[in-house]
mmCIF file with all atom_site columns, C-alpha atoms and ligand atoms in Angstrom:
data_model
loop_
_atom_site.group_PDB
_atom_site.id
_atom_site.type_symbol
_atom_site.label_atom_id
_atom_site.label_alt_id
_atom_site.label_comp_id
_atom_site.label_asym_id
_atom_site.label_entity_id
_atom_site.label_seq_id
_atom_site.pdbx_PDB_ins_code
_atom_site.Cartn_x
_atom_site.Cartn_y
_atom_site.Cartn_z
_atom_site.occupancy
_atom_site.B_iso_or_equiv
_atom_site.pdbx_formal_charge
_atom_site.auth_seq_id
_atom_site.auth_comp_id
_atom_site.auth_asym_id
_atom_site.auth_atom_id
_atom_site.pdbx_PDB_model_num
ATOM   1   C  CA  . MET A 1 1   ? -9.603  9.282   -23.282 1.00 0.00 ? 1   MET A CA  1
ATOM   2   C  CA  . VAL A 1 2   ? -10.007 5.966   -21.461 1.00 0.00 ? 2   VAL A CA  1
ATOM   3   C  CA  . LEU A 1 3   ? -13.755 5.906   -22.066 1.00 0.00 ? 3   LEU A CA  1
ATOM   4   C  CA  . GLU A 1 4   ? -13.189 6.810   -25.729 1.00 0.00 ? 4   GLU A CA  1
ATOM   5   C  CA  . SER A 1 5   ? -10.733 3.932   -26.123 1.00 0.00 ? 5   SER A CA  1
ATOM   6   C  CA  . LEU A 1 6   ? -13.471 1.592   -24.871 1.00 0.00 ? 6   LEU A CA  1
ATOM   7   C  CA  . GLY A 1 7   ? -16.105 3.210   -27.111 1.00 0.00 ? 7   GLY A CA  1
ATOM   8   C  CA  . LEU A 1 8   ? -18.022 4.302   -23.994 1.00 0.00 ? 8   LEU A CA  1
ATOM   9   C  CA  . GLU A 1 9   ? -17.943 8.118   -24.267 1.00 0.00 ? 9   GLU A CA  1
ATOM   10  C  CA  . LYS A 1 10  ? -21.665 8.186   -23.505 1.00 0.00 ? 10  LYS A CA  1
ATOM   11  C  CA  . TYR A 1 11  ? -20.837 7.432   -19.862 1.00 0.00 ? 11  TYR A CA  1
ATOM   12  C  CA  . LEU A 1 12  ? -18.529 10.457  -19.523 1.00 0.00 ? 12  LEU A CA  1
ATOM   13  C  CA  . GLU A 1 13  ? -21.092 12.754  -17.940 1.00 0.00 ? 13  GLU A CA  1
ATOM   14  C  CA  . GLU A 1 14  ? -22.214 10.123  -15.435 1.00 0.00 ? 14  GLU A CA  1
ATOM   15  C  CA  . HIS A 1 15  ? -18.558 9.519   -14.607 1.00 0.00 ? 15  HIS A CA  1
ATOM   16  C  CA  . MET A 1 16  ? -17.806 13.237  -14.101 1.00 0.00 ? 16  MET A CA  1
ATOM   17  C  CA  . ASN A 1 17  ? -20.899 13.684  -11.914 1.00 0.00 ? 17  ASN A CA  1
ATOM   18  C  CA  . SER A 1 18  ? -20.129 10.704  -9.716  1.00 0.00 ? 18  SER A CA  1
ATOM   19  C  CA  . THR A 1 19  ? -16.418 11.339  -9.079  1.00 0.00 ? 19  THR A CA  1
ATOM   20  C  CA  . ASN A 1 20  ? -14.563 13.130  -6.276  1.00 0.00 ? 20  ASN A CA  1
ATOM   21  C  CA  . TYR A 1 21  ? -10.844 13.940  -6.182  1.00 0.00 ? 21  TYR A CA  1
ATOM   22  C  CA  . LEU A 1 22  ? -8.310  13.665  -3.396  1.00 0.00 ? 22  LEU A CA  1
ATOM   23  C  CA  . LEU A 1 23  ? -4.790  15.051  -3.557  1.00 0.00 ? 23  LEU A CA  1
ATOM   24  C  CA  . ARG A 1 24  ? -2.358  13.449  -1.118  1.00 0.00 ? 24  ARG A CA  1
ATOM   25  C  CA  . VAL A 1 25  ? 1.304   14.224  -0.487  1.00 0.00 ? 25  VAL A CA  1
ATOM   26  C  CA  . MET A 1 26  ? 3.299   11.393  1.064   1.00 0.00 ? 26  MET A CA  1
ATOM   27  C  CA  . LYS A 1 27  ? 6.683   11.399  2.748   1.00 0.00 ? 27  LYS A CA  1
ATOM   28  C  CA  . TYR A 1 28  ? 8.771   8.247   3.153   1.00 0.00 ? 28  TYR A CA  1
ATOM   29  C  CA  . LYS A 1 29  ? 11.820  8.540   5.394   1.00 0.00 ? 29  LYS A CA  1
ATOM   30  C  CA  . GLY A 1 30  ? 15.026  7.019   4.038   1.00 0.00 ? 30  GLY A CA  1
ATOM   31  C  CA  . PRO A 1 31  ? 15.561  3.718   5.908   1.00 0.00 ? 31  PRO A CA  1
ATOM   32  C  CA  . GLN A 1 32  ? 19.317  4.498   6.343   1.00 0.00 ? 32  GLN A CA  1
ATOM   33  C  CA  . THR A 1 33  ? 20.280  1.183   4.764   1.00 0.00 ? 33  THR A CA  1
ATOM   34  C  CA  . SER A 1 34  ? 21.811  0.309   1.411   1.00 0.00 ? 34  SER A CA  1
ATOM   35  C  CA  . GLU A 1 35  ? 19.543  -2.692  1.196   1.00 0.00 ? 35  GLU A CA  1
ATOM   36  C  CA  . ALA A 1 36  ? 16.021  -1.972  -0.100  1.00 0.00 ? 36  ALA A CA  1
ATOM   37  C  CA  . LYS A 1 37  ? 13.287  -1.909  2.552   1.00 0.00 ? 37  LYS A CA  1
ATOM   38  C  CA  . LEU A 1 38  ? 9.531   -1.908  2.114   1.00 0.00 ? 38  LEU A CA  1
ATOM   39  C  CA  . GLY A 1 39  ? 8.144   1.642   2.272   1.00 0.00 ? 39  GLY A CA  1
ATOM   40  C  CA  . LEU A 1 40  ? 4.556   0.818   1.332   1.00 0.00 ? 40  LEU A CA  1
ATOM   41  C  CA  . SER A 1 41  ? 3.075   -2.695  1.171   1.00 0.00 ? 41  SER A CA  1
ATOM   42  C  CA  . PRO A 1 42  ? 1.867   -4.210  -2.118  1.00 0.00 ? 42  PRO A CA  1
ATOM   43  C  CA  . HIS A 1 43  ? -1.719  -3.208  -2.895  1.00 0.00 ? 43  HIS A CA  1
ATOM   44  C  CA  . THR A 1 44  ? -4.072  -2.301  -5.701  1.00 0.00 ? 44  THR A CA  1
ATOM   45  C  CA  . ASP A 1 45  ? -5.715  1.110   -5.489  1.00 0.00 ? 45  ASP A CA  1
ATOM   46  C  CA  . LYS A 1 46  ? -9.435  0.804   -4.796  1.00 0.00 ? 46  LYS A CA  1
ATOM   47  C  CA  . ASN A 1 47  ? -10.370 4.067   -6.532  1.00 0.00 ? 47  ASN A CA  1
ATOM   48  C  CA  . ILE A 1 48  ? -10.816 4.832   -10.263 1.00 0.00 ? 48  ILE A CA  1
ATOM   49  C  CA  . VAL A 1 49  ? -7.469  6.264   -11.438 1.00 0.00 ? 49  VAL A CA  1
ATOM   50  C  CA  . THR A 1 50  ? -4.411  7.485   -9.514  1.00 0.00 ? 50  THR A CA  1
ATOM   51  C  CA  . ILE A 1 51  ? -2.062  10.024  -11.088 1.00 0.00 ? 51  ILE A CA  1
ATOM   52  C  CA  . LEU A 1 52  ? 1.255   9.977   -9.304  1.00 0.00 ? 52  LEU A CA  1
ATOM   53  C  CA  . ASN A 1 53  ? 4.502   11.906  -9.249  1.00 0.00 ? 53  ASN A CA  1
ATOM   54  C  CA  . GLN A 1 54  ? 7.596   11.033  -7.183  1.00 0.00 ? 54  GLN A CA  1
ATOM   55  C  CA  . ASN A 1 55  ? 10.565  13.255  -6.362  1.00 0.00 ? 55  ASN A CA  1
ATOM   56  C  CA  . GLN A 1 56  ? 14.113  12.349  -7.421  1.00 0.00 ? 56  GLN A CA  1
ATOM   57  C  CA  . VAL A 1 57  ? 14.142  9.536   -4.856  1.00 0.00 ? 57  VAL A CA  1
ATOM   58  C  CA  . GLU A 1 58  ? 12.611  6.675   -6.803  1.00 0.00 ? 58  GLU A CA  1
ATOM   59  C  CA  . GLY A 1 59  ? 10.949  3.668   -5.232  1.00 0.00 ? 59  GLY A CA  1
ATOM   60  C  CA  . LEU A 1 60  ? 7.632   2.878   -6.895  1.00 0.00 ? 60  LEU A CA  1
ATOM   61  C  CA  . GLU A 1 61  ? 7.481   -0.688  -8.162  1.00 0.00 ? 61  GLU A CA  1
ATOM   62  C  CA  . ILE A 1 62  ? 4.742   -2.329  -10.218 1.00 0.00 ? 62  ILE A CA  1
ATOM   63  C  CA  . LEU A 1 63  ? 3.952   -6.042  -10.347 1.00 0.00 ? 63  LEU A CA  1
ATOM   64  C  CA  . THR A 1 64  ? 3.585   -7.209  -13.948 1.00 0.00 ? 64  THR A CA  1
ATOM   65  C  CA  . LYS A 1 65  ? 1.057   -9.823  -15.060 1.00 0.00 ? 65  LYS A CA  1
ATOM   66  C  CA  . ASN A 1 66  ? 4.007   -12.282 -15.106 1.00 0.00 ? 66  ASN A CA  1
ATOM   67  C  CA  . ARG A 1 67  ? 4.440   -11.553 -11.383 1.00 0.00 ? 67  ARG A CA  1
ATOM   68  C  CA  . LYS A 1 68  ? 7.737   -9.663  -11.746 1.00 0.00 ? 68  LYS A CA  1
ATOM   69  C  CA  . TRP A 1 69  ? 8.338   -6.472  -9.796  1.00 0.00 ? 69  TRP A CA  1
ATOM   70  C  CA  . ILE A 1 70  ? 9.600   -3.704  -12.057 1.00 0.00 ? 70  ILE A CA  1
ATOM   71  C  CA  . SER A 1 71  ? 10.861  -0.296  -10.895 1.00 0.00 ? 71  SER A CA  1
ATOM   72  C  CA  . TYR A 1 72  ? 9.084   2.719   -12.281 1.00 0.00 ? 72  TYR A CA  1
ATOM   73  C  CA  . LYS A 1 73  ? 11.692  5.022   -13.843 1.00 0.00 ? 73  LYS A CA  1
ATOM   74  C  CA  . PRO A 1 74  ? 10.252  8.408   -14.839 1.00 0.00 ? 74  PRO A CA  1
ATOM   75  C  CA  . PHE A 1 75  ? 11.397  9.591   -18.289 1.00 0.00 ? 75  PHE A CA  1
ATOM   76  C  CA  . GLN A 1 76  ? 12.369  12.936  -16.728 1.00 0.00 ? 76  GLN A CA  1
ATOM   77  C  CA  . PRO A 1 77  ? 11.740  14.772  -13.451 1.00 0.00 ? 77  PRO A CA  1
ATOM   78  C  CA  . GLY A 1 78  ? 8.136   15.894  -13.157 1.00 0.00 ? 78  GLY A CA  1
ATOM   79  C  CA  . THR A 1 79  ? 6.736   12.954  -15.130 1.00 0.00 ? 79  THR A CA  1
ATOM   80  C  CA  . PHE A 1 80  ? 3.415   11.556  -13.961 1.00 0.00 ? 80  PHE A CA  1
ATOM   81  C  CA  . ILE A 1 81  ? 2.303   7.934   -13.990 1.00 0.00 ? 81  ILE A CA  1
ATOM   82  C  CA  . ALA A 1 82  ? -1.373  6.918   -14.132 1.00 0.00 ? 82  ALA A CA  1
ATOM   83  C  CA  . LEU A 1 83  ? -2.439  3.751   -12.350 1.00 0.00 ? 83  LEU A CA  1
ATOM   84  C  CA  . ILE A 1 84  ? -5.804  2.114   -12.950 1.00 0.00 ? 84  ILE A CA  1
ATOM   85  C  CA  . GLY A 1 85  ? -7.682  1.360   -9.734  1.00 0.00 ? 85  GLY A CA  1
ATOM   86  C  CA  . ASP A 1 86  ? -10.059 -1.484  -8.850  1.00 0.00 ? 86  ASP A CA  1
ATOM   87  C  CA  . ALA A 1 87  ? -13.185 0.607   -9.524  1.00 0.00 ? 87  ALA A CA  1
ATOM   88  C  CA  . LEU A 1 88  ? -12.209 1.085   -13.183 1.00 0.00 ? 88  LEU A CA  1
ATOM   89  C  CA  . HIS A 1 89  ? -10.979 -2.497  -13.436 1.00 0.00 ? 89  HIS A CA  1
ATOM   90  C  CA  . ALA A 1 90  ? -14.419 -3.727  -12.269 1.00 0.00 ? 90  ALA A CA  1
ATOM   91  C  CA  . TRP A 1 91  ? -16.367 -1.195  -14.335 1.00 0.00 ? 91  TRP A CA  1
ATOM   92  C  CA  . SER A 1 92  ? -14.450 -2.151  -17.498 1.00 0.00 ? 92  SER A CA  1
ATOM   93  C  CA  . ASN A 1 93  ? -15.119 -5.834  -16.739 1.00 0.00 ? 93  ASN A CA  1
ATOM   94  C  CA  . GLY A 1 94  ? -11.392 -6.505  -16.472 1.00 0.00 ? 94  GLY A CA  1
ATOM   95  C  CA  . ARG A 1 95  ? -10.420 -4.795  -19.763 1.00 0.00 ? 95  ARG A CA  1
ATOM   96  C  CA  . LEU A 1 96  ? -8.329  -2.367  -17.718 1.00 0.00 ? 96  LEU A CA  1
ATOM   97  C  CA  . TYR A 1 97  ? -5.951  -3.850  -15.210 1.00 0.00 ? 97  TYR A CA  1
ATOM   98  C  CA  . SER A 1 98  ? -5.326  -2.507  -11.702 1.00 0.00 ? 98  SER A CA  1
ATOM   99  C  CA  . PRO A 1 99  ? -1.762  -3.531  -10.926 1.00 0.00 ? 99  PRO A CA  1
ATOM   100 C  CA  . PHE A 1 100 ? -0.298  -4.336  -7.546  1.00 0.00 ? 100 PHE A CA  1
ATOM   101 C  CA  . HIS A 1 101 ? 2.311   -1.744  -6.648  1.00 0.00 ? 101 HIS A CA  1
ATOM   102 C  CA  . ARG A 1 102 ? 4.558   -1.019  -3.677  1.00 0.00 ? 102 ARG A CA  1
ATOM   103 C  CA  . VAL A 1 103 ? 7.283   1.365   -2.574  1.00 0.00 ? 103 VAL A CA  1
ATOM   104 C  CA  . MET A 1 104 ? 10.832  0.092   -1.896  1.00 0.00 ? 104 MET A CA  1
ATOM   105 C  CA  . MET A 1 105 ? 13.299  2.468   -0.252  1.00 0.00 ? 105 MET A CA  1
ATOM   106 C  CA  . SER A 1 106 ? 17.020  2.530   0.457   1.00 0.00 ? 106 SER A CA  1
ATOM   107 C  CA  . GLY A 1 107 ? 19.517  5.195   1.552   1.00 0.00 ? 107 GLY A CA  1
ATOM   108 C  CA  . ASN A 1 108 ? 19.065  8.284   3.715   1.00 0.00 ? 108 ASN A CA  1
ATOM   109 C  CA  . GLU A 1 109 ? 17.153  10.623  1.539   1.00 0.00 ? 109 GLU A CA  1
ATOM   110 C  CA  . ALA A 1 110 ? 13.430  11.190  2.081   1.00 0.00 ? 110 ALA A CA  1
ATOM   111 C  CA  . ARG A 1 111 ? 11.075  10.387  -0.760  1.00 0.00 ? 111 ARG A CA  1
ATOM   112 C  CA  . TYR A 1 112 ? 8.053   12.544  -1.477  1.00 0.00 ? 112 TYR A CA  1
ATOM   113 C  CA  . SER A 1 113 ? 5.257   11.519  -3.774  1.00 0.00 ? 113 SER A CA  1
ATOM   114 C  CA  . THR A 1 114 ? 2.097   13.357  -4.750  1.00 0.00 ? 114 THR A CA  1
ATOM   115 C  CA  . ALA A 1 115 ? -0.973  11.460  -5.853  1.00 0.00 ? 115 ALA A CA  1
ATOM   116 C  CA  . LEU A 1 116 ? -4.301  12.614  -7.244  1.00 0.00 ? 116 LEU A CA  1
ATOM   117 C  CA  . PHE A 1 117 ? -6.945  9.969   -6.656  1.00 0.00 ? 117 PHE A CA  1
ATOM   118 C  CA  . SER A 1 118 ? -10.248 10.018  -8.556  1.00 0.00 ? 118 SER A CA  1
ATOM   119 C  CA  . ILE A 1 119 ? -12.785 8.347   -6.291  1.00 0.00 ? 119 ILE A CA  1
ATOM   120 C  CA  . PRO A 1 120 ? -16.432 7.331   -6.741  1.00 0.00 ? 120 PRO A CA  1
ATOM   121 C  CA  . LYS A 1 121 ? -18.720 9.556   -4.656  1.00 0.00 ? 121 LYS A CA  1
ATOM   122 C  CA  . GLY A 1 122 ? -20.208 8.055   -1.481  1.00 0.00 ? 122 GLY A CA  1
ATOM   123 C  CA  . GLY A 1 123 ? -23.095 5.733   -2.295  1.00 0.00 ? 123 GLY A CA  1
ATOM   124 C  CA  . TYR A 1 124 ? -22.227 5.506   -6.003  1.00 0.00 ? 124 TYR A CA  1
ATOM   125 C  CA  . LEU A 1 125 ? -22.884 2.054   -7.433  1.00 0.00 ? 125 LEU A CA  1
ATOM   126 C  CA  . ILE A 1 126 ? -20.116 0.680   -9.655  1.00 0.00 ? 126 ILE A CA  1
ATOM   127 C  CA  . LYS A 1 127 ? -21.957 -1.283  -12.310 1.00 0.00 ? 127 LYS A CA  1
ATOM   128 C  CA  . THR A 1 128 ? -20.292 -2.735  -15.408 1.00 0.00 ? 128 THR A CA  1
ATOM   129 C  CA  . PRO A 1 129 ? -22.041 -1.342  -18.510 1.00 0.00 ? 129 PRO A CA  1
ATOM   130 C  CA  . PRO A 1 130 ? -23.721 -3.996  -20.674 1.00 0.00 ? 130 PRO A CA  1
ATOM   131 C  CA  . GLU A 1 131 ? -21.397 -3.060  -23.594 1.00 0.00 ? 131 GLU A CA  1
ATOM   132 C  CA  . MET A 1 132 ? -18.499 -4.636  -21.675 1.00 0.00 ? 132 MET A CA  1
ATOM   133 C  CA  . VAL A 1 133 ? -20.219 -7.999  -21.208 1.00 0.00 ? 133 VAL A CA  1
ATOM   134 C  CA  . ASP A 1 134 ? -20.664 -10.696 -23.831 1.00 0.00 ? 134 ASP A CA  1
ATOM   135 C  CA  . GLU A 1 135 ? -20.097 -14.413 -24.267 1.00 0.00 ? 135 GLU A CA  1
ATOM   136 C  CA  . GLU A 1 136 ? -16.337 -13.952 -24.484 1.00 0.00 ? 136 GLU A CA  1
ATOM   137 C  CA  . HIS A 1 137 ? -16.313 -11.550 -21.556 1.00 0.00 ? 137 HIS A CA  1
ATOM   138 C  CA  . PRO A 1 138 ? -18.693 -12.824 -18.863 1.00 0.00 ? 138 PRO A CA  1
ATOM   139 C  CA  . LEU A 1 139 ? -19.462 -10.430 -16.008 1.00 0.00 ? 139 LEU A CA  1
ATOM   140 C  CA  . LEU A 1 140 ? -16.607 -10.538 -13.476 1.00 0.00 ? 140 LEU A CA  1
ATOM   141 C  CA  . TYR A 1 141 ? -18.019 -8.446  -10.608 1.00 0.00 ? 141 TYR A CA  1
ATOM   142 C  CA  . LYS A 1 142 ? -21.466 -7.852  -9.126  1.00 0.00 ? 142 LYS A CA  1
ATOM   143 C  CA  . PRO A 1 143 ? -22.499 -4.199  -8.918  1.00 0.00 ? 143 PRO A CA  1
ATOM   144 C  CA  . TYR A 1 144 ? -21.110 -2.747  -5.673  1.00 0.00 ? 144 TYR A CA  1
ATOM   145 C  CA  . VAL A 1 145 ? -21.143 0.462   -3.716  1.00 0.00 ? 145 VAL A CA  1
ATOM   146 C  CA  . HIS A 1 146 ? -17.587 1.799   -3.514  1.00 0.00 ? 146 HIS A CA  1
ATOM   147 C  CA  . VAL A 1 147 ? -17.774 2.990   0.113   1.00 0.00 ? 147 VAL A CA  1
ATOM   148 C  CA  . GLU A 1 148 ? -19.161 -0.388  1.174   1.00 0.00 ? 148 GLU A CA  1
ATOM   149 C  CA  . LEU A 1 149 ? -16.120 -2.086  -0.395  1.00 0.00 ? 149 LEU A CA  1
ATOM   150 C  CA  . LEU A 1 150 ? -13.959 0.324   1.622   1.00 0.00 ? 150 LEU A CA  1
ATOM   151 C  CA  . ASP A 1 151 ? -15.867 -0.625  4.808   1.00 0.00 ? 151 ASP A CA  1
ATOM   152 C  CA  . TYR A 1 152 ? -14.934 -4.248  4.084   1.00 0.00 ? 152 TYR A CA  1
ATOM   153 C  CA  . CYS A 1 153 ? -11.291 -3.240  3.398   1.00 0.00 ? 153 CYS A CA  1
ATOM   154 C  CA  . TYR A 1 154 ? -11.078 -1.637  6.859   1.00 0.00 ? 154 TYR A CA  1
ATOM   155 C  CA  . THR A 1 155 ? -12.236 -4.776  8.702   1.00 0.00 ? 155 THR A CA  1
ATOM   156 C  CA  . PRO A 1 156 ? -9.440  -7.032  10.069  1.00 0.00 ? 156 PRO A CA  1
ATOM   157 C  CA  . ARG A 1 157 ? -10.294 -9.615  7.400   1.00 0.00 ? 157 ARG A CA  1
ATOM   158 C  CA  . GLY A 1 158 ? -10.362 -6.987  4.665   1.00 0.00 ? 158 GLY A CA  1
ATOM   159 C  CA  . GLN A 1 159 ? -7.025  -5.535  5.751   1.00 0.00 ? 159 GLN A CA  1
ATOM   160 C  CA  . ALA A 1 160 ? -5.378  -8.930  5.325   1.00 0.00 ? 160 ALA A CA  1
ATOM   161 C  CA  . ASP A 1 161 ? -7.116  -9.538  1.998   1.00 0.00 ? 161 ASP A CA  1
ATOM   162 C  CA  . GLN A 1 162 ? -5.012  -8.551  -1.031  1.00 0.00 ? 162 GLN A CA  1
ATOM   163 C  CA  . PHE A 1 163 ? -7.899  -9.452  -3.321  1.00 0.00 ? 163 PHE A CA  1
ATOM   164 C  CA  . ALA A 1 164 ? -10.630 -7.528  -1.505  1.00 0.00 ? 164 ALA A CA  1
ATOM   165 C  CA  . LEU A 1 165 ? -12.508 -6.618  -4.699  1.00 0.00 ? 165 LEU A CA  1
ATOM   166 C  CA  . ARG A 1 166 ? -12.718 -10.234 -5.808  1.00 0.00 ? 166 ARG A CA  1
ATOM   167 C  CA  . THR A 1 167 ? -13.749 -11.427 -2.328  1.00 0.00 ? 167 THR A CA  1
ATOM   168 C  CA  . TYR A 1 168 ? -16.319 -8.679  -1.926  1.00 0.00 ? 168 TYR A CA  1
ATOM   169 C  CA  . CYS A 1 169 ? -18.094 -8.812  -5.258  1.00 0.00 ? 169 CYS A CA  1
ATOM   170 C  CA  . GLY A 1 170 ? -16.300 -11.260 -7.583  1.00 0.00 ? 170 GLY A CA  1
ATOM   171 C  CA  . LEU A 1 171 ? -18.489 -13.698 -9.543  1.00 0.00 ? 171 LEU A CA  1
HETATM 172 O  O1  . AKG B 2 .   ? 4.129   6.841   -3.001  1.00 0.00 ? 201 AKG B O1  1
HETATM 173 C  C1  . AKG B 2 .   ? 3.932   6.169   -4.003  1.00 0.00 ? 201 AKG B C1  1
HETATM 174 O  O2  . AKG B 2 .   ? 4.656   6.201   -4.998  1.00 0.00 ? 201 AKG B O2  1
HETATM 175 C  C2  . AKG B 2 .   ? 2.780   5.199   -4.027  1.00 0.00 ? 201 AKG B C2  1
HETATM 176 C  C3  . AKG B 2 .   ? 1.598   5.611   -3.200  1.00 0.00 ? 201 AKG B C3  1
HETATM 177 C  C4  . AKG B 2 .   ? 0.464   4.678   -3.359  1.00 0.00 ? 201 AKG B C4  1
HETATM 178 O  O3  . AKG B 2 .   ? 0.557   3.654   -3.999  1.00 0.00 ? 201 AKG B O3  1
HETATM 179 C  C5  . AKG B 2 .   ? -0.837  4.979   -2.749  1.00 0.00 ? 201 AKG B C5  1
HETATM 180 O  O4  . AKG B 2 .   ? -0.933  5.951   -1.972  1.00 0.00 ? 201 AKG B O4  1
HETATM 181 O  O5  . AKG B 2 .   ? -1.818  4.260   -3.028  1.00 0.00 ? 201 AKG B O5  1
HETATM 182 FE FE1 . FE2 B 3 .   ? -1.343  2.840   -4.428  1.00 0.00 ? 202 FE2 B FE1 1
#
C-alpha cells in the first residue's frame, strides 16, 4: 500500500525479499505515581515500519512536526498503530516521516504493548530509488547498510545521538 501510494510497486518484491520481522512484547511497570513518568525515552525507530498495539493502559506519545507531544488514543481496544521507521524515511527520501515517540506512564497498572517490527535483512543496502530524487527533492541520505547504522547506534556516541540516521549518512 505504501509503495503503491509512492508509485513504486515495482520495488515490492525486492522489499519482501530483503525484510525480516521481529515481534516483541513489552511490559512497563506502573510507576505508582499520579504524575506522568518516562517509560521509554524519545526515539525514532530505525527499522522500516512498526505496527504496535497497547493494552488498556495508554502511554504512547508522538512528537508532531510542530514539536508538540500528542497522546495516542486508540479508537477502540485492539486497534493497531503503524509508525514509519528511519529506513523507510531514508528510502522514500523524506516523503515518509519517522516520528519521535516515547512512552509516558502514571498509576499502578502495568502496561503491555506488542510491536511487530519489519527490519532490513543483515547486509541489505538502503538506497533511495532514483524516482524519489529530483531537483525539488535532492537526495537526503547516502546509501547505507542497516546493520552498520545499528552498530553506530550502539556506540556511546550513537546512544546519545537522537539523530543517528542524519549523523551516519545524512547529506
Ligand atoms: O511500547 C510502546 O508503545 C512503544 C515501544 C517502542 O516505541 C519501541 O519498542 O520502539
Ligand atoms: Fe519505538
